[in-house]
Short mmCIF file of C-alpha atoms and ligand atoms in Angstrom, two decimals:
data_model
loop_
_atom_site.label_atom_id
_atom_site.label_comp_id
_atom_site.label_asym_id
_atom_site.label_seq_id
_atom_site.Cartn_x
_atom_site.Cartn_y
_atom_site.Cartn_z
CA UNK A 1 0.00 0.00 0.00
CA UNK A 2 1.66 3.43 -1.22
CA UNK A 3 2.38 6.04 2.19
CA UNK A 4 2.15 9.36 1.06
CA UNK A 5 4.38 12.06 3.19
CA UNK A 6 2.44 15.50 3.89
CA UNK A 7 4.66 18.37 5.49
CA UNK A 8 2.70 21.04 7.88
CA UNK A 9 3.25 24.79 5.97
CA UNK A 10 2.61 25.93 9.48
CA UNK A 11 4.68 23.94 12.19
CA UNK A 12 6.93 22.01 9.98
CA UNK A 13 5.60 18.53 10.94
CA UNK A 14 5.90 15.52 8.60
CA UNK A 15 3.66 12.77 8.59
CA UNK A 16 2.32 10.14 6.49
CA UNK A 17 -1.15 9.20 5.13
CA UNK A 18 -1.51 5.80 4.14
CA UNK A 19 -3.66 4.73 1.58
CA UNK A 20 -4.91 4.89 -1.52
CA UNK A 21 -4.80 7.22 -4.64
CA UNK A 22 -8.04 8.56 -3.35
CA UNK A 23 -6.67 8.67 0.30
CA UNK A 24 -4.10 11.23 -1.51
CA UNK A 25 -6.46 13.46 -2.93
CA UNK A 26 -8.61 14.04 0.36
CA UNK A 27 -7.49 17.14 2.10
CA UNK A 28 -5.33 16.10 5.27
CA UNK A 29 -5.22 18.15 8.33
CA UNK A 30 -1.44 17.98 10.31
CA UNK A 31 -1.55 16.04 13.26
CA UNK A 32 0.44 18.47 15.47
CA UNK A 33 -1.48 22.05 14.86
CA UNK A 34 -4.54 20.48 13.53
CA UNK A 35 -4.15 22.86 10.40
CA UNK A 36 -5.12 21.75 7.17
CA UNK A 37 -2.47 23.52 5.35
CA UNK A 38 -0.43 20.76 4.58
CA UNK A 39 1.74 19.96 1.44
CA UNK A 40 2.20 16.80 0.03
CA UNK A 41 6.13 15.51 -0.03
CA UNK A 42 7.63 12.48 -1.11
CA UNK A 43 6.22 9.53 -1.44
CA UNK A 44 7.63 6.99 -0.26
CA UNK A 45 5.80 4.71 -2.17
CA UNK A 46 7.55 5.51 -6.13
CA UNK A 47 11.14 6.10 -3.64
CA UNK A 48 11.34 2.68 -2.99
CA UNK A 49 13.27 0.38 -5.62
CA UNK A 50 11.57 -2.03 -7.16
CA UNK A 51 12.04 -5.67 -5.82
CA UNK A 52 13.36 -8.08 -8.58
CA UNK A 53 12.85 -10.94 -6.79
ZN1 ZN B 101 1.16 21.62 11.81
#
């Protein structure tokens, strides 16, 4: 299941919303300040390399 990393614009925190594509398109409040201006950052998900085994 892809994690998708949101940073806080306000306090700076990072977290991650697990989930799907849907999950990433739903408007995510930070878990610290409670605001809901959060930015998405890398995802973890497409970061990893791909298993070839
Ligand atoms: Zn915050």
């Amino acid at each position: 299941m892809p994690v998708y990393e949101f940073k806080c614009t306000k306090c700076g925190e990072l977290f991650e919303v697990m989930g799907s594509y849907a999950e990433r398109e739903k408007a995510h409040a930070c878990p610290r300040c409670g605001s809901a201006e959060v930015k998405q950052a890398i995802s973890l998900f497409s970061a990893a390399p791909p298993r070839s085994y």
